[in-house]
């Protein structure tokens, strides 16, 4: 895990022209397999062999979604790329390209900006995803805005609204680790002692290929779990008009429980809360007809008829927890 940058030893953004800064950044950006024309012109050109383009966007704001005393530029670049590619994967599509807007204060180190590009490259290049352009602007705080494009490759999109009674609910990826890492950092504990969960917060890992596998296997509904399992399962239940009944998380996320138990003991956190309400792991939650669960997914519940809501072992859990950008009482992202 990379240490955060704490000192400025080189030029800052105000020392360079926009062209000079871009000349430092462009060589770090990956060229994707769907890129016909990358950055440097008025716009990029990306192949869309399916004839449709899956598009999503997300914004990271310094002080609200990340802190530079915790995160390096590479960490922020990685997170920005992964959380956007996860949205495309959740539609059953393959991510193809990113466009990035950066707001940079005058005193932001140039090396931090270059590291941001490197972090995006580290996250994107293994999946053949290109960073094909964007925009630079000055401002009071760092803001990273990413738009992602994806290719359905002839498949229908997998929506949140397709879950049907009798389906099984399954999850791919890890649960609760990012929230535990945030707790470690928030309490100022030794990040090296708890590097497994701190890394999960700084550089989450979405099982991007699982989205395509789920779509191919016949998933009826799917979404990225970015704001907590209860919150996002509730969104799926409302969109589909069904009841989603989850198994007790300690029974199905056994590997995560083993990782989280020691962290909970050190921080006073609760493993069950992290599993149900922790955000930013970017796993995929999907519904499948019985017997058609895609490889890499673990069954975590079932879909039933009824007024839309989420149950855990047949019971309502009070409150949703999780993240809401504007709701009072939501967990704070940093």
Coordinates of C-alpha atoms in Angstrom, one line a residue:
X1 CA 0.0 0.0 0.0
X2 CA 1.4 3.4 -1.0
X3 CA 2.1 5.9 1.7
X4 CA 0.2 9.2 1.4
X5 CA 2.1 12.2 0.2
X6 CA 2.7 14.6 3.1
X7 CA 5.3 17.1 1.7
X8 CA 5.6 19.1 -1.4
X9 CA 9.1 18.9 -2.9
X10 CA 8.3 19.7 -6.6
X11 CA 6.3 22.1 -8.6
X12 CA 2.6 22.8 -7.9
X13 CA -0.2 23.3 -10.4
X14 CA 0.2 27.1 -10.4
X15 CA 3.8 26.7 -11.7
X16 CA 2.8 25.1 -14.9
X17 CA 0.5 26.0 -17.9
X18 CA -2.4 23.8 -18.7
X19 CA -0.5 22.4 -21.7
X20 CA 2.6 21.6 -19.5
X21 CA 0.5 19.9 -17.0
X22 CA -1.3 17.8 -19.6
X23 CA 2.1 16.9 -21.1
X24 CA 2.9 15.4 -17.7
X25 CA -0.4 13.5 -17.5
X26 CA -1.1 12.2 -20.9
X27 CA 1.8 9.6 -21.0
X28 CA 0.4 8.0 -17.8
X29 CA -3.1 7.4 -19.3
X30 CA -4.0 3.9 -20.6
X31 CA -5.2 3.3 -24.1
X32 CA -8.2 1.0 -24.1
X33 CA -9.0 -1.7 -26.6
X34 CA -12.1 0.3 -27.7
X35 CA -10.2 3.6 -28.1
X36 CA -10.1 4.8 -31.7
X37 CA -8.8 8.3 -30.8
X38 CA -7.5 9.2 -27.4
X39 CA -6.8 12.5 -25.6
X40 CA -5.3 15.5 -27.4
X41 CA -8.1 16.6 -29.8
X42 CA -11.4 18.3 -29.1
X43 CA -13.0 15.0 -28.3
X44 CA -12.1 11.3 -28.2
X45 CA -13.5 8.5 -30.4
X46 CA -14.5 5.2 -28.7
X47 CA -15.8 2.1 -30.5
X48 CA -19.4 1.1 -29.8
X49 CA -19.8 -2.2 -31.6
X50 CA -23.1 -2.9 -29.9
X51 CA -24.7 0.2 -31.2
X52 CA -25.5 1.3 -27.7
X53 CA -23.3 2.9 -25.0
X54 CA -23.7 2.4 -21.3
X55 CA -22.9 5.7 -19.5
X56 CA -22.5 6.7 -15.9
X57 CA -20.8 9.4 -14.0
X58 CA -19.5 10.0 -10.4
X59 CA -17.8 12.8 -8.5
X60 CA -15.2 12.7 -5.7
X61 CA -14.9 15.8 -3.7
X62 CA -11.9 16.4 -1.3
X63 CA -13.0 16.6 2.3
X64 CA -16.2 14.7 1.6
X65 CA -15.2 11.6 -0.3
X66 CA -11.4 11.5 0.4
X67 CA -8.7 13.2 2.4
X68 CA -5.3 13.9 1.0
X69 CA -3.6 13.2 4.3
X70 CA -5.0 9.6 4.0
X71 CA -5.0 9.1 0.3
X72 CA -2.3 9.4 -2.3
X73 CA -3.1 10.6 -5.8
X74 CA -2.8 7.0 -7.0
X75 CA -5.4 6.0 -4.3
X76 CA -7.9 8.6 -5.5
X77 CA -7.3 7.8 -9.1
X78 CA -7.9 4.1 -8.4
X79 CA -11.1 4.7 -6.4
X80 CA -12.5 7.1 -9.0
X81 CA -12.0 4.6 -11.8
X82 CA -13.2 1.5 -9.9
X83 CA -16.4 3.1 -8.6
X84 CA -17.4 4.2 -12.1
X85 CA -16.5 0.9 -13.8
X86 CA -18.5 -0.9 -11.1
X87 CA -21.6 0.9 -12.3
X88 CA -21.1 -0.3 -15.8
X89 CA -20.4 -3.8 -14.7
X90 CA -23.7 -3.7 -12.7
X91 CA -25.6 -3.3 -16.0
X92 CA -24.0 -6.4 -17.4
X93 CA -21.7 -4.4 -19.6
X94 CA -17.9 -4.3 -20.2
X95 CA -16.4 -0.9 -19.3
X96 CA -14.5 0.6 -22.3
X97 CA -13.4 4.2 -21.6
X98 CA -13.3 7.0 -19.0
X99 CA -13.4 10.8 -19.4
X100 CA -12.1 12.7 -16.4
X101 CA -12.6 16.2 -15.2
X102 CA -10.2 17.6 -12.6
X103 CA -10.6 20.7 -10.4
X104 CA -7.2 21.6 -8.9
X105 CA -6.2 24.2 -6.4
X106 CA -3.1 26.3 -7.3
X107 CA -1.0 24.7 -4.6
X108 CA -1.8 21.1 -5.6
X109 CA 1.5 19.3 -6.3
X110 CA 2.0 18.4 -9.9
X111 CA 3.2 15.0 -8.7
X112 CA -0.2 14.4 -7.1
X113 CA -1.9 15.0 -10.4
X114 CA 0.5 12.7 -12.2
X115 CA -0.1 10.0 -9.5
X116 CA -3.9 10.4 -10.0
X117 CA -3.4 9.5 -13.6
X118 CA -1.2 6.6 -12.7
X119 CA -3.8 5.3 -10.2
X120 CA -6.4 5.4 -12.9
X121 CA -4.1 3.5 -15.3
X122 CA -3.4 0.8 -12.7
X123 CA -7.2 0.3 -12.2
X124 CA -8.1 0.5 -15.9
X125 CA -5.3 -1.0 -18.0
X126 CA -5.8 -4.7 -16.8
X127 CA -9.4 -4.5 -18.1
X128 CA -8.6 -2.9 -21.4
X129 CA -10.2 0.4 -20.4
X130 CA -8.9 3.7 -21.8
X131 CA -8.8 7.1 -20.2
X132 CA -9.6 9.0 -23.3
X133 CA -9.9 12.7 -22.3
X134 CA -11.5 15.2 -20.0
X135 CA -11.0 18.7 -18.7
X136 CA -8.9 20.7 -16.2
X137 CA -10.0 23.7 -14.1
X138 CA -8.8 25.6 -11.1
X139 CA -10.8 25.7 -7.9
X140 CA -10.6 25.9 -4.1
X141 CA -10.5 22.1 -3.5
X142 CA -9.7 19.0 -5.5
X143 CA -12.7 17.5 -7.4
X144 CA -12.4 14.5 -9.6
X145 CA -15.4 13.9 -11.9
X146 CA -15.4 10.7 -14.0
X147 CA -17.7 9.6 -16.8
X148 CA -17.5 6.0 -17.8
X149 CA -18.7 4.3 -21.0
X150 CA -19.4 0.6 -21.5
X151 CA -20.3 -2.0 -24.1
X152 CA -23.2 -4.4 -23.7
X153 CA -21.8 -6.6 -26.5
X154 CA -25.3 -7.5 -27.7
X155 CA -26.7 -8.4 -24.3
X156 CA -29.8 -6.7 -22.9
X157 CA -28.9 -4.4 -19.9
X158 CA -29.5 -5.9 -16.4
X159 CA -31.7 -3.5 -14.5
X160 CA -32.5 -3.1 -10.8
X161 CA -36.2 -3.6 -11.6
X162 CA -36.1 -7.2 -12.9
X163 CA -36.1 -9.2 -9.7
X164 CA -39.1 -11.7 -9.4
X165 CA -40.5 -13.8 -6.6
X166 CA -38.7 -17.1 -6.5
X167 CA -35.3 -15.7 -7.6
X168 CA -32.3 -16.2 -5.4
X169 CA -30.2 -13.2 -4.4
X170 CA -26.4 -13.5 -4.7
X171 CA -23.4 -11.3 -4.1
X172 CA -19.9 -11.1 -5.7
X173 CA -17.0 -9.3 -4.0
X174 CA -16.1 -8.5 -0.4
X175 CA -18.3 -6.9 2.2
X176 CA -17.6 -4.5 5.1
X177 CA -13.9 -4.2 4.5
X178 CA -13.9 -0.6 3.2
X179 CA -16.0 0.5 6.2
X180 CA -13.6 -1.1 8.6
X181 CA -10.7 0.6 6.8
X182 CA -12.4 3.9 7.2
X183 CA -12.8 3.2 10.9
X184 CA -9.1 2.4 11.3
X185 CA -8.1 5.6 9.6
X186 CA -10.7 7.7 11.4
X187 CA -9.3 6.5 14.7
X188 CA -5.7 7.2 13.7
X189 CA -4.7 3.6 14.2
X190 CA -1.6 2.0 12.6
X191 CA -2.5 1.6 9.0
X192 CA 0.2 -1.0 8.4
X193 CA -1.2 -3.2 11.2
X194 CA -4.6 -3.2 9.5
X195 CA -3.4 -2.8 5.9
X196 CA -5.8 -5.4 4.6
X197 CA -8.9 -3.3 5.4
X198 CA -7.2 0.1 4.9
X199 CA -6.3 -1.1 1.4
X200 CA -9.9 -2.1 0.8
X201 CA -10.9 1.5 1.6
X202 CA -8.2 3.2 -0.3
X203 CA -8.3 0.9 -3.4
X204 CA -11.5 -1.1 -3.5
X205 CA -11.6 -4.0 -5.8
X206 CA -14.8 -4.6 -7.8
X207 CA -15.2 -8.0 -9.5
X208 CA -15.9 -6.4 -12.8
X209 CA -16.0 -9.6 -14.9
X210 CA -18.7 -10.9 -12.6
X211 CA -21.1 -8.4 -14.2
X212 CA -20.8 -9.9 -17.6
X213 CA -20.9 -13.5 -16.2
X214 CA -24.1 -12.6 -14.4
X215 CA -25.7 -11.2 -17.5
X216 CA -24.7 -14.2 -19.5
X217 CA -26.1 -16.6 -16.9
X218 CA -29.5 -14.8 -17.0
X219 CA -29.5 -12.5 -14.0
X220 CA -32.9 -10.8 -13.7
X221 CA -31.6 -7.8 -11.7
X222 CA -28.3 -6.4 -10.6
X223 CA -26.6 -3.3 -9.0
X224 CA -23.4 -2.1 -7.6
X225 CA -23.3 -2.2 -3.8
X226 CA -21.7 1.2 -3.1
X227 CA -23.8 2.5 -0.3
X228 CA -24.3 -0.5 1.9
X229 CA -26.0 -3.9 1.4
X230 CA -29.3 -2.9 3.2
X231 CA -29.5 0.4 1.3
X232 CA -28.8 -1.0 -2.1
X233 CA -30.9 -4.1 -1.6
X234 CA -33.8 -1.8 -0.6
X235 CA -33.4 0.1 -3.8
X236 CA -33.6 -3.1 -5.8
X237 CA -36.6 -4.2 -3.9
X238 CA -38.4 -0.9 -4.5
X239 CA -37.5 -0.9 -8.2
X240 CA -38.7 -4.5 -8.6
X241 CA -41.8 -4.3 -6.3
X242 CA -40.7 -7.3 -4.2
X243 CA -39.4 -8.4 -0.8
X244 CA -35.7 -9.2 -0.6
X245 CA -35.0 -11.5 2.4
X246 CA -31.3 -11.7 3.2
X247 CA -29.6 -14.3 5.2
X248 CA -27.8 -13.3 8.4
X249 CA -24.6 -11.7 7.0
X250 CA -22.3 -13.6 9.4
X251 CA -23.5 -16.9 7.8
X252 CA -22.7 -16.0 4.2
X253 CA -19.8 -13.6 4.3
X254 CA -17.7 -15.9 6.4
X255 CA -14.3 -15.0 4.9
X256 CA -15.1 -11.3 5.5
X257 CA -16.1 -12.0 9.1
X258 CA -12.7 -13.6 9.7
X259 CA -10.9 -10.4 8.4
X260 CA -13.2 -8.0 10.2
X261 CA -13.4 -9.7 13.6
X262 CA -9.9 -8.5 14.8
X263 CA -10.5 -5.0 13.4
X264 CA -13.8 -4.8 15.4
X265 CA -12.0 -5.8 18.5
X266 CA -9.4 -3.1 18.1
X267 CA -11.8 -0.3 17.1
X268 CA -15.0 -1.1 19.0
X269 CA -16.8 -1.5 15.7
X270 CA -19.4 -4.1 14.9
X271 CA -18.9 -6.7 12.3
X272 CA -22.6 -7.1 11.5
X273 CA -23.0 -3.4 11.0
X274 CA -20.0 -3.2 8.6
X275 CA -21.4 -6.2 6.6
X276 CA -24.9 -4.8 6.3
X277 CA -24.4 -1.0 6.1
X278 CA -20.7 -0.5 5.1
X279 CA -20.3 1.2 1.7
X280 CA -17.7 1.5 -1.0
X281 CA -16.7 -2.2 -1.3
X282 CA -18.3 -2.1 -4.8
X283 CA -19.4 -5.7 -4.8
X284 CA -22.3 -6.7 -7.1
X285 CA -25.7 -7.7 -5.9
X286 CA -27.7 -9.8 -8.4
X287 CA -30.9 -11.9 -8.6
X288 CA -31.0 -15.2 -10.6
X289 CA -33.6 -17.8 -11.3
X290 CA -32.9 -20.9 -9.1
X291 CA -30.0 -23.0 -10.4
X292 CA -28.6 -20.3 -12.6
X293 CA -26.3 -18.4 -10.3
X294 CA -23.2 -17.2 -12.1
X295 CA -19.7 -18.3 -11.1
X296 CA -18.1 -16.0 -8.5
X297 CA -21.5 -15.2 -6.8
X298 CA -22.6 -16.4 -3.3
X299 CA -26.3 -16.9 -2.5
X300 CA -27.2 -14.4 0.2
X301 CA -31.0 -14.4 0.2
X302 CA -34.2 -14.9 -1.8
X303 CA -36.9 -12.8 -3.5
X304 CA -40.5 -13.0 -2.3
X305 CA -43.8 -11.4 -3.0
X306 CA -45.0 -8.5 -0.9
X307 CA -44.7 -4.8 -0.4
X308 CA -41.2 -3.7 -1.3
X309 CA -38.8 -4.0 1.6
X310 CA -35.7 -5.8 2.8
X311 CA -35.6 -8.3 5.6
X312 CA -32.8 -10.1 7.3
X313 CA -33.7 -13.6 8.3
X314 CA -37.3 -12.7 7.9
X315 CA -37.2 -9.6 10.1
X316 CA -37.0 -5.9 9.5
X317 CA -33.8 -4.2 10.6
X318 CA -34.6 -0.7 11.9
X319 CA -32.9 2.1 9.9
X320 CA -30.9 1.6 6.7
X321 CA -27.5 2.8 7.7
X322 CA -25.3 3.1 4.6
X323 CA -24.5 6.3 2.7
X324 CA -26.8 9.0 1.5
X325 CA -25.2 12.1 0.0
X326 CA -27.8 14.4 1.6
X327 CA -29.5 12.4 4.3
X328 CA -29.0 13.1 7.9
X329 CA -27.2 10.4 9.9
X330 CA -25.6 8.7 7.0
X331 CA -22.0 7.4 7.3
X332 CA -19.5 10.0 6.3
X333 CA -17.2 9.2 3.4
X334 CA -13.8 10.9 3.6

